Amino acid sequence: MVVAVKKMKLQSLDQLGEWESEVSFFGSLSHPNLIKLLGFCSENVKKTRELLLVYEFTPNGSLADHLFTSLFMKNPATEPLSWNLRLKIAIGAARGMAFLHMSQVIHKAFIPSNILLDGNYNAKISGFGLAREGPTEGHSPGTTRVIGTNGYAAPEYIATGRLYVKSDVYCFGVVLLEMMTGLRAIDIKRPDRQKYLVDWLKPILTNTEGPKDIMDVRMKGQYSSEAMSRAAQITSRCLEQDPSSRPSMDEVSQALEQIESIKERPQ
C-alpha cells in the first residue's frame, strides 16, 4: 500500500495548532472528495518534536501541478488538463466543500495546491490546518489573525478578519477563474494592472464575448459557447463583493453539474 507522509518539525504553537486541526477534522469527517487521513504521530527525535500525518496517496499530484505547468514542459505527470477533466475536478471539489459547509466547517485555505487528484482525477480536498468550525449563515466566529491574503482571500476577511462559509465560496471562485484561464491568482511578472487575476478579469466574465478571450488556449476547441458562458457566470457569482450575493457551495455544485450535462458541440 502506497501512502503519503507529511512530516513537520515543531517550531511554533501555531504549527502545532494546525497539525491538531488536521487530525481533528480528518478524524471526524469523511467524504469521497476529502483526502483520507490514515494515521498520525507525534514523537520526540533528538530533542525536537516531530509531527507526522499519513494520507492516502494521490498519484496525479495537485491541481496546481497541472494548471501552472509550463506550456513547454513534457512531463506526462503534469500534462495540461482538458476542459472535461477540469470540470470533473471542479464538481468534485464543489461537492467536498458543500459537505464541509453542511458540517459547519470553514476550510479557509481552498487553493489549487490543496486540491489533490487520485488516479482517476477525482478531487481530494486537503490542507485542513487552518480550517475552523463555521457559523450559521450570517454569523461569524471571528479570527485572531488574517492568513492567506495571497489572491484567494475574500474581501470581508481581508477587511475585518472575520470568516463566513461564503468566504470559502469566494476562494472557490478564484480557483474556478484559474481553471478557466490557466493563470495564477497573483503573478508579479504580469503588468501592474494584471497582477491580481480577479481584479483584472472579473469585469470580463459577464461580457458577451469576454470569456472567450480569457480561456486557457490549451483547451481550445474542447468546450461549447454555452458551457463557457455558464462557467463564467457561476465564477462571477462566487466572486461577488457582498457575501450574501454569493451562491452556496451546493448551488455551485449543481451549476457545474448542469454545465457538464450540456450536449452542445464544442466551438
CSV table of C-alpha atoms in Angstrom, one decimal:
chain,number,residue,atom,x,y,z
A,1,MET,CA,0.0,0.0,0.0
A,2,VAL,CA,1.4,3.4,-1.0
A,3,VAL,CA,0.8,6.3,1.3
A,4,ALA,CA,1.8,10.0,1.5
A,5,VAL,CA,3.6,11.2,4.7
A,6,LYS,CA,3.7,14.8,5.8
A,7,LYS,CA,6.5,15.4,8.2
A,8,MET,CA,7.0,18.6,10.2
A,9,LYS,CA,9.4,19.7,12.9
A,10,LEU,CA,7.5,21.6,15.6
A,11,GLN,CA,8.8,25.2,15.6
A,12,SER,CA,5.8,27.2,16.9
A,13,LEU,CA,2.5,26.8,18.7
A,14,ASP,CA,0.7,27.9,15.5
A,15,GLN,CA,2.2,24.9,13.7
A,16,LEU,CA,1.1,22.6,16.5
A,17,GLY,CA,-2.4,24.0,16.3
A,18,GLU,CA,-2.6,23.4,12.5
A,19,TRP,CA,-1.4,19.8,13.0
A,20,GLU,CA,-4.1,19.3,15.7
A,21,SER,CA,-6.7,20.9,13.4
A,22,GLU,CA,-5.9,18.4,10.6
A,23,VAL,CA,-6.1,15.5,13.0
A,24,SER,CA,-9.4,16.7,14.5
A,25,PHE,CA,-11.2,17.5,11.2
A,26,PHE,CA,-10.0,14.4,9.3
A,27,GLY,CA,-10.8,12.2,12.2
A,28,SER,CA,-14.4,13.4,12.3
A,29,LEU,CA,-15.2,14.0,8.7
A,30,SER,CA,-15.4,11.5,5.8
A,31,HIS,CA,-16.4,12.2,2.1
A,32,PRO,CA,-15.2,10.9,-1.3
A,33,ASN,CA,-13.8,14.3,-2.1
A,34,LEU,CA,-11.9,14.8,1.1
A,35,ILE,CA,-8.4,13.3,1.4
A,36,LYS,CA,-8.3,10.4,3.8
A,37,LEU,CA,-6.1,10.6,6.9
A,38,LEU,CA,-4.8,7.1,7.6
A,39,GLY,CA,-2.7,7.9,10.7
A,40,PHE,CA,-0.8,10.4,12.7
A,41,CYS,CA,2.1,10.5,15.2
A,42,SER,CA,3.9,13.0,17.4
A,43,GLU,CA,7.3,12.0,18.8
A,44,ASN,CA,10.5,13.5,20.1
A,45,VAL,CA,13.6,12.9,18.0
A,46,LYS,CA,16.9,14.3,19.2
A,47,LYS,CA,15.2,16.9,21.4
A,48,THR,CA,13.0,18.0,18.5
A,49,ARG,CA,9.3,17.2,18.4
A,50,GLU,CA,8.3,15.8,15.0
A,51,LEU,CA,4.7,15.7,13.8
A,52,LEU,CA,3.6,13.2,11.2
A,53,LEU,CA,0.4,12.8,9.1
A,54,VAL,CA,-0.2,9.8,6.9
A,55,TYR,CA,-2.6,10.3,4.0
A,56,GLU,CA,-3.9,8.2,1.1
A,57,PHE,CA,-1.6,8.6,-1.9
A,58,THR,CA,-2.8,10.7,-4.8
A,59,PRO,CA,-0.7,9.8,-7.9
A,60,ASN,CA,-1.8,12.7,-10.1
A,61,GLY,CA,-0.4,15.3,-7.7
A,62,SER,CA,-2.4,18.6,-7.2
A,63,LEU,CA,-4.5,20.8,-9.4
A,64,ALA,CA,-1.7,23.4,-9.2
A,65,ASP,CA,0.8,20.9,-10.7
A,66,HIS,CA,-1.4,20.7,-13.9
A,67,LEU,CA,-2.7,24.2,-14.2
A,68,PHE,CA,0.5,26.0,-13.9
A,69,THR,CA,2.9,23.7,-15.7
A,70,SER,CA,4.8,25.5,-18.5
A,71,LEU,CA,3.4,25.0,-22.0
A,72,PHE,CA,6.8,23.7,-22.9
A,73,MET,CA,7.2,21.0,-20.2
A,74,LYS,CA,6.7,17.4,-21.5
A,75,ASN,CA,6.4,15.6,-18.1
A,76,PRO,CA,3.3,13.4,-18.7
A,77,ALA,CA,2.5,13.6,-14.9
A,78,THR,CA,1.7,17.3,-15.4
A,79,GLU,CA,0.1,17.4,-18.8
A,80,PRO,CA,-2.4,20.2,-19.2
A,81,LEU,CA,-5.9,19.2,-18.1
A,82,SER,CA,-8.7,19.0,-20.7
A,83,TRP,CA,-11.9,21.0,-20.3
A,84,ASN,CA,-13.8,17.8,-19.2
A,85,LEU,CA,-11.2,16.9,-16.6
A,86,ARG,CA,-11.2,20.5,-15.2
A,87,LEU,CA,-15.0,20.3,-15.0
A,88,LYS,CA,-14.8,16.9,-13.3
A,89,ILE,CA,-12.3,18.2,-10.7
A,90,ALA,CA,-14.3,21.4,-10.1
A,91,ILE,CA,-17.5,19.4,-9.5
A,92,GLY,CA,-15.8,17.0,-7.1
A,93,ALA,CA,-14.2,19.9,-5.2
A,94,ALA,CA,-17.5,21.7,-5.0
A,95,ARG,CA,-19.2,18.6,-3.6
A,96,GLY,CA,-16.4,18.3,-1.0
A,97,MET,CA,-16.8,21.9,0.0
A,98,ALA,CA,-20.6,21.7,0.2
A,99,PHE,CA,-20.2,18.7,2.6
A,100,LEU,CA,-17.8,20.8,4.8
A,101,HIS,CA,-20.2,23.7,4.9
A,102,MET,CA,-23.1,21.3,5.8
A,103,SER,CA,-20.8,20.1,8.6
A,104,GLN,CA,-20.3,23.7,9.7
A,105,VAL,CA,-16.6,23.7,8.7
A,106,ILE,CA,-14.9,26.6,7.0
A,107,HIS,CA,-11.8,25.4,5.1
A,108,LYS,CA,-10.0,28.8,4.9
A,109,ALA,CA,-7.3,27.6,2.6
A,110,PHE,CA,-9.0,26.4,-0.6
A,111,ILE,CA,-6.3,26.8,-3.2
A,112,PRO,CA,-5.1,24.6,-6.2
A,113,SER,CA,-2.3,23.1,-4.3
A,114,ASN,CA,-4.8,21.8,-1.7
A,115,ILE,CA,-6.9,20.0,-4.3
A,116,LEU,CA,-5.2,16.7,-4.8
A,117,LEU,CA,-6.0,14.3,-7.6
A,118,ASP,CA,-6.3,10.5,-7.4
A,119,GLY,CA,-5.6,8.0,-10.2
A,120,ASN,CA,-8.9,8.9,-11.9
A,121,TYR,CA,-8.6,12.6,-11.4
A,122,ASN,CA,-11.1,12.7,-8.6
A,123,ALA,CA,-10.7,15.8,-6.5
A,124,LYS,CA,-9.5,15.2,-2.9
A,125,ILE,CA,-9.5,18.4,-0.7
A,126,SER,CA,-6.6,18.6,1.7
A,127,GLY,CA,-4.9,21.3,3.8
A,128,PHE,CA,-7.2,21.5,6.8
A,129,GLY,CA,-4.5,23.0,9.1
A,130,LEU,CA,-6.3,26.4,9.0
A,131,ALA,CA,-9.9,25.0,9.0
A,132,ARG,CA,-12.3,26.3,11.6
A,133,GLU,CA,-15.7,25.3,12.9
A,134,GLY,CA,-18.0,27.6,11.0
A,135,PRO,CA,-21.0,29.7,11.9
A,136,THR,CA,-24.6,29.5,10.7
A,137,GLU,CA,-25.4,31.8,7.8
A,138,GLY,CA,-25.0,35.5,8.6
A,139,HIS,CA,-22.8,35.0,11.7
A,140,SER,CA,-19.0,34.7,12.1
A,141,PRO,CA,-16.8,33.1,14.7
A,142,GLY,CA,-14.1,35.7,14.0
A,143,THR,CA,-10.4,35.1,13.9
A,144,THR,CA,-7.3,36.5,15.6
A,145,ARG,CA,-5.1,36.8,12.5
A,146,VAL,CA,-5.6,37.2,8.8
A,147,ILE,CA,-3.9,34.4,6.8
A,148,GLY,CA,-4.0,33.7,3.1
A,149,THR,CA,-4.5,37.1,1.6
A,150,ASN,CA,-2.4,35.9,-1.4
A,151,GLY,CA,-5.1,36.5,-4.1
A,152,TYR,CA,-7.7,34.0,-2.7
A,153,ALA,CA,-9.0,35.6,0.5
A,154,ALA,CA,-12.5,37.2,0.4
A,155,PRO,CA,-12.8,41.0,0.7
A,156,GLU,CA,-14.6,40.8,4.0
A,157,TYR,CA,-11.9,38.6,5.5
A,158,ILE,CA,-9.2,41.0,4.5
A,159,ALA,CA,-11.1,44.0,5.8
A,160,THR,CA,-12.3,42.6,9.1
A,161,GLY,CA,-10.5,39.3,9.8
A,162,ARG,CA,-13.9,37.6,10.1
A,163,LEU,CA,-14.8,34.4,8.3
A,164,TYR,CA,-18.0,33.0,6.8
A,165,VAL,CA,-18.8,30.0,4.8
A,166,LYS,CA,-19.3,32.4,1.9
A,167,SER,CA,-15.6,33.4,2.3
A,168,ASP,CA,-14.8,29.9,1.1
A,169,VAL,CA,-17.1,30.4,-1.8
A,170,TYR,CA,-15.1,33.4,-2.9
A,171,CYS,CA,-11.9,31.3,-2.7
A,172,PHE,CA,-13.7,28.7,-4.9
A,173,GLY,CA,-14.5,31.4,-7.4
A,174,VAL,CA,-10.8,32.4,-7.6
A,175,VAL,CA,-9.8,28.8,-8.3
A,176,LEU,CA,-12.6,28.5,-11.0
A,177,LEU,CA,-11.1,31.5,-12.6
A,178,GLU,CA,-7.6,29.9,-12.5
A,179,MET,CA,-9.1,26.8,-14.1
A,180,MET,CA,-10.7,28.7,-16.9
A,181,THR,CA,-7.6,30.8,-17.7
A,182,GLY,CA,-4.7,28.6,-16.6
A,183,LEU,CA,-3.3,31.7,-14.9
A,184,ARG,CA,-2.3,32.2,-11.2
A,185,ALA,CA,-4.3,34.3,-8.8
A,186,ILE,CA,-1.3,36.5,-8.4
A,187,ASP,CA,1.7,36.9,-10.7
A,188,ILE,CA,4.2,39.7,-10.1
A,189,LYS,CA,5.6,39.1,-13.6
A,190,ARG,CA,2.4,40.3,-15.2
A,191,PRO,CA,1.9,44.0,-15.9
A,192,ASP,CA,0.7,46.0,-12.9
A,193,ARG,CA,-3.0,46.0,-13.9
A,194,GLN,CA,-2.9,42.3,-14.5
A,195,LYS,CA,-1.0,41.1,-11.3
A,196,TYR,CA,-4.2,40.3,-9.5
A,197,LEU,CA,-6.3,37.9,-11.6
A,198,VAL,CA,-9.7,38.7,-10.1
A,199,ASP,CA,-9.3,42.5,-10.4
A,200,TRP,CA,-8.1,42.1,-13.9
A,201,LEU,CA,-10.6,39.5,-15.3
A,202,LYS,CA,-13.7,39.6,-13.2
A,203,PRO,CA,-15.2,42.5,-15.2
A,204,ILE,CA,-14.7,40.5,-18.4
A,205,LEU,CA,-16.5,37.4,-17.2
A,206,THR,CA,-20.0,38.7,-17.8
A,207,ASN,CA,-19.3,40.4,-21.1
A,208,THR,CA,-20.9,38.7,-24.2
A,209,GLU,CA,-17.6,38.0,-25.9
A,210,GLY,CA,-15.3,38.5,-22.9
A,211,PRO,CA,-15.0,34.9,-21.6
A,212,LYS,CA,-13.8,33.6,-25.0
A,213,ASP,CA,-10.8,35.8,-24.9
A,214,ILE,CA,-9.6,34.8,-21.4
A,215,MET,CA,-9.9,31.0,-21.8
A,216,ASP,CA,-6.8,28.8,-21.5
A,217,VAL,CA,-5.5,28.3,-25.0
A,218,ARG,CA,-4.6,24.7,-24.1
A,219,MET,CA,-8.4,23.9,-24.0
A,220,LYS,CA,-9.2,25.4,-27.4
A,221,GLY,CA,-11.9,23.5,-29.2
A,222,GLN,CA,-12.9,21.5,-26.2
A,223,TYR,CA,-16.0,23.4,-24.9
A,224,SER,CA,-19.2,24.9,-26.2
A,225,SER,CA,-20.0,28.6,-26.1
A,226,GLU,CA,-22.9,27.8,-23.7
A,227,ALA,CA,-20.7,25.8,-21.3
A,228,MET,CA,-18.1,28.6,-21.4
A,229,SER,CA,-20.7,31.3,-20.7
A,230,ARG,CA,-22.3,29.4,-17.8
A,231,ALA,CA,-18.9,28.7,-16.3
A,232,ALA,CA,-18.1,32.4,-16.4
A,233,GLN,CA,-21.5,33.2,-14.8
A,234,ILE,CA,-21.1,30.9,-11.8
A,235,THR,CA,-17.5,32.1,-11.4
A,236,SER,CA,-18.6,35.7,-11.4
A,237,ARG,CA,-21.3,35.0,-8.8
A,238,CYS,CA,-18.8,33.3,-6.5
A,239,LEU,CA,-16.6,36.5,-6.7
A,240,GLU,CA,-19.3,38.9,-5.7
A,241,GLN,CA,-18.1,41.5,-3.2
A,242,ASP,CA,-21.1,41.0,-0.9
A,243,PRO,CA,-21.0,37.6,0.7
A,244,SER,CA,-24.8,37.4,0.8
A,245,SER,CA,-24.8,37.7,-3.0
A,246,ARG,CA,-22.6,34.6,-3.5
A,247,PRO,CA,-24.2,31.2,-4.1
A,248,SER,CA,-23.9,28.4,-1.6
A,249,MET,CA,-21.4,25.6,-2.4
A,250,ASP,CA,-24.4,23.3,-3.0
A,251,GLU,CA,-25.7,25.7,-5.6
A,252,VAL,CA,-22.2,25.9,-7.2
A,253,SER,CA,-22.0,22.1,-7.4
A,254,GLN,CA,-25.4,22.0,-9.1
A,255,ALA,CA,-24.5,24.7,-11.6
A,256,LEU,CA,-21.3,22.9,-12.5
A,257,GLU,CA,-23.2,19.6,-12.9
A,258,GLN,CA,-25.6,21.3,-15.3
A,259,ILE,CA,-22.6,22.6,-17.3
A,260,GLU,CA,-21.3,19.1,-17.5
A,261,SER,CA,-24.6,17.9,-19.0
A,262,ILE,CA,-24.6,20.4,-21.9
A,263,LYS,CA,-24.6,18.5,-25.1
A,264,GLU,CA,-23.9,21.4,-27.5
A,265,ARG,CA,-20.9,20.7,-29.7
A,266,PRO,CA,-17.6,22.4,-28.8
A,267,GLN,CA,-16.9,25.6,-30.7
